[in-house]
Amino acid sequence: MEKDAASTSSSAHWEHFAHGADLGVRGFGPTPEAAYEQAYLAISSAIVDPASVRL
């Protein structure tokens, strides 16, 4: 499993995992909202390196 290397909190993080049909993602967090945000980051990181995104 590939875990988010940039995560600074052990309670909020994401990971990729092997899935028969495609790429699986999981988001973890102290609230459903935080877990959803982490899942979104996992999906986004499958497309683009999060470190390369500038705000």
Coordinates of N, CA, C and O in Angstrom, one line a residue:
M1 N 0.8 -1.2 0.0 CA 0.0 0.0 0.0 C 0.9 1.2 0.0 O 1.9 1.3 0.7
E2 N 0.4 2.2 -0.7 CA 1.2 3.5 -0.8 C 0.5 4.5 0.1 O -0.7 4.8 -0.1
K3 N 1.1 5.0 1.1 CA 0.6 6.0 2.0 C 1.0 7.4 1.6 O 2.1 7.5 1.0
D4 N 0.2 8.3 2.0 CA 0.5 9.7 1.7 C 1.8 10.1 2.5 O 1.8 10.1 3.7
A5 N 2.9 10.4 1.7 CA 4.1 10.8 2.4 C 4.1 12.2 3.0 O 4.9 12.5 3.8
A6 N 3.2 13.0 2.5 CA 3.1 14.4 3.0 C 2.3 14.6 4.2 O 2.2 15.6 4.8
S7 N 1.6 13.5 4.7 CA 0.7 13.6 5.8 C 1.5 13.9 7.1 O 2.5 13.3 7.4
T8 N 1.0 14.9 7.8 CA 1.7 15.3 9.1 C 0.9 14.8 10.3 O 1.4 14.9 11.4
S9 N -0.3 14.3 10.1 CA -1.1 13.8 11.2 C -1.4 12.4 11.0 O -1.8 11.9 9.9
S10 N -1.2 11.6 12.1 CA -1.5 10.2 11.9 C -3.0 9.9 11.9 O -3.4 8.8 11.5
S11 N -3.8 10.8 12.3 CA -5.2 10.6 12.3 C -5.9 10.9 10.9 O -6.9 10.3 10.6
A12 N -5.3 11.8 10.2 CA -5.8 12.1 8.8 C -4.8 11.8 7.8 O -3.7 12.3 7.8
H13 N -5.1 10.8 7.0 CA -4.2 10.4 5.9 C -5.0 9.6 4.8 O -6.2 9.4 5.0
W14 N -4.3 9.3 3.8 CA -4.9 8.5 2.7 C -3.9 7.5 2.2 O -2.8 7.5 2.6
E15 N -4.5 6.5 1.4 CA -3.6 5.5 0.9 C -4.2 5.0 -0.4 O -5.5 5.1 -0.6
H16 N -3.4 4.5 -1.3 CA -3.8 3.7 -2.5 C -3.7 2.2 -2.2 O -2.8 1.9 -1.4
F17 N -4.5 1.4 -2.8 CA -4.3 0.0 -2.7 C -4.7 -0.7 -4.0 O -5.4 -0.1 -4.8
A18 N -4.2 -1.9 -4.2 CA -4.4 -2.6 -5.4 C -5.9 -3.0 -5.5 O -6.5 -3.4 -4.4
H19 N -6.5 -2.9 -6.6 CA -7.9 -3.2 -6.8 C -8.0 -3.9 -8.2 O -7.4 -3.5 -9.1
G20 N -8.8 -5.0 -8.3 CA -8.9 -5.7 -9.5 C -9.4 -4.9 -10.7 O -9.0 -5.2 -11.8
A21 N -10.2 -4.0 -10.5 CA -10.8 -3.2 -11.6 C -10.0 -1.9 -11.9 O -10.0 -1.5 -13.1
D22 N -9.4 -1.4 -10.9 CA -8.7 -0.1 -11.1 C -7.8 0.2 -9.9 O -7.2 -0.7 -9.4
L23 N -7.8 1.4 -9.5 CA -7.0 1.8 -8.3 C -7.9 2.1 -7.2 O -8.9 2.8 -7.3
G24 N -7.7 1.5 -6.0 CA -8.5 1.8 -4.8 C -7.9 2.9 -4.0 O -6.7 3.1 -4.0
V25 N -8.8 3.7 -3.4 CA -8.3 4.7 -2.5 C -9.1 4.6 -1.2 O -10.2 4.2 -1.1
R26 N -8.4 5.1 -0.1 CA -9.0 5.1 1.2 C -8.6 6.5 1.8 O -7.5 6.9 1.7
G27 N -9.6 7.1 2.5 CA -9.3 8.3 3.2 C -9.7 8.0 4.7 O -10.6 7.4 5.0
F28 N -8.8 8.5 5.6 CA -9.0 8.3 7.0 C -9.0 9.7 7.7 O -8.2 10.6 7.3
G29 N -9.8 9.9 8.7 CA -9.8 11.1 9.4 C -10.7 11.0 10.7 O -11.4 10.1 10.8
P30 N -10.6 12.0 11.6 CA -11.3 12.0 12.8 C -12.8 12.2 12.6 O -13.6 11.9 13.5
T31 N -13.2 12.8 11.5 CA -14.6 13.0 11.1 C -14.9 12.5 9.7 O -13.9 12.3 8.9
P32 N -16.1 12.3 9.4 CA -16.4 11.9 8.0 C -16.0 12.9 7.0 O -15.5 12.6 5.9
E33 N -16.1 14.2 7.3 CA -15.6 15.2 6.4 C -14.1 15.2 6.2 O -13.7 15.3 5.1
A34 N -13.4 14.9 7.2 CA -11.9 14.8 7.1 C -11.5 13.6 6.3 O -10.6 13.7 5.5
A35 N -12.2 12.5 6.5 CA -11.9 11.3 5.8 C -12.3 11.5 4.3 O -11.5 11.0 3.4
Y36 N -13.4 12.2 4.0 CA -13.7 12.4 2.6 C -12.7 13.3 1.9 O -12.3 13.1 0.8
E37 N -12.2 14.3 2.6 CA -11.2 15.2 2.1 C -9.9 14.4 1.8 O -9.3 14.6 0.7
Q38 N -9.5 13.5 2.6 CA -8.3 12.7 2.4 C -8.6 11.7 1.2 O -7.6 11.5 0.4
A39 N -9.8 11.2 1.1 CA -10.1 10.4 -0.1 C -10.0 11.2 -1.4 O -9.5 10.7 -2.4
Y40 N -10.4 12.4 -1.4 CA -10.3 13.3 -2.5 C -8.8 13.5 -2.9 O -8.4 13.5 -4.0
L41 N -8.0 13.7 -1.9 CA -6.6 13.9 -2.1 C -6.0 12.7 -2.7 O -5.1 12.7 -3.6
A42 N -6.4 11.5 -2.3 CA -5.9 10.2 -2.8 C -6.3 10.1 -4.3 O -5.4 9.7 -5.1
I43 N -7.5 10.4 -4.6 CA -7.9 10.4 -6.0 C -7.1 11.4 -6.9 O -6.7 11.1 -8.0
S44 N -7.0 12.6 -6.4 CA -6.3 13.6 -7.1 C -4.8 13.2 -7.3 O -4.2 13.5 -8.4
S45 N -4.2 12.6 -6.3 CA -2.8 12.2 -6.5 C -2.6 11.1 -7.5 O -1.5 10.9 -7.9
A46 N -3.7 10.4 -7.9 CA -3.5 9.4 -9.0 C -3.4 10.1 -10.3 O -2.9 9.5 -11.3
I47 N -3.8 11.4 -10.4 CA -3.7 12.1 -11.6 C -2.5 13.1 -11.7 O -1.9 13.2 -12.7
V48 N -2.2 13.7 -10.6 CA -1.2 14.7 -10.5 C -0.4 14.6 -9.2 O -1.0 14.3 -8.2
D49 N 0.8 14.9 -9.2 CA 1.6 14.9 -7.9 C 1.2 16.1 -7.1 O 1.3 17.2 -7.5
P50 N 0.6 15.8 -5.9 CA 0.1 17.0 -5.1 C 1.2 18.0 -4.8 O 0.9 19.2 -4.6
A51 N 2.4 17.6 -4.7 CA 3.5 18.6 -4.4 C 3.7 19.6 -5.6 O 4.3 20.6 -5.4
S52 N 3.2 19.2 -6.8 CA 3.4 20.1 -7.9 C 2.3 21.1 -8.1 O 2.4 22.0 -8.9
V53 N 1.2 21.0 -7.2 CA 0.1 22.0 -7.3 C 0.4 23.2 -6.5 O 0.8 23.2 -5.4
R54 N 0.3 24.3 -7.2 CA 0.6 25.6 -6.5 C -0.8 26.4 -6.4 O -1.5 26.5 -7.3
L55 N -1.0 27.0 -5.2 CA -2.2 27.8 -5.0 C -1.9 29.3 -5.1 O -0.9 29.8 -4.9

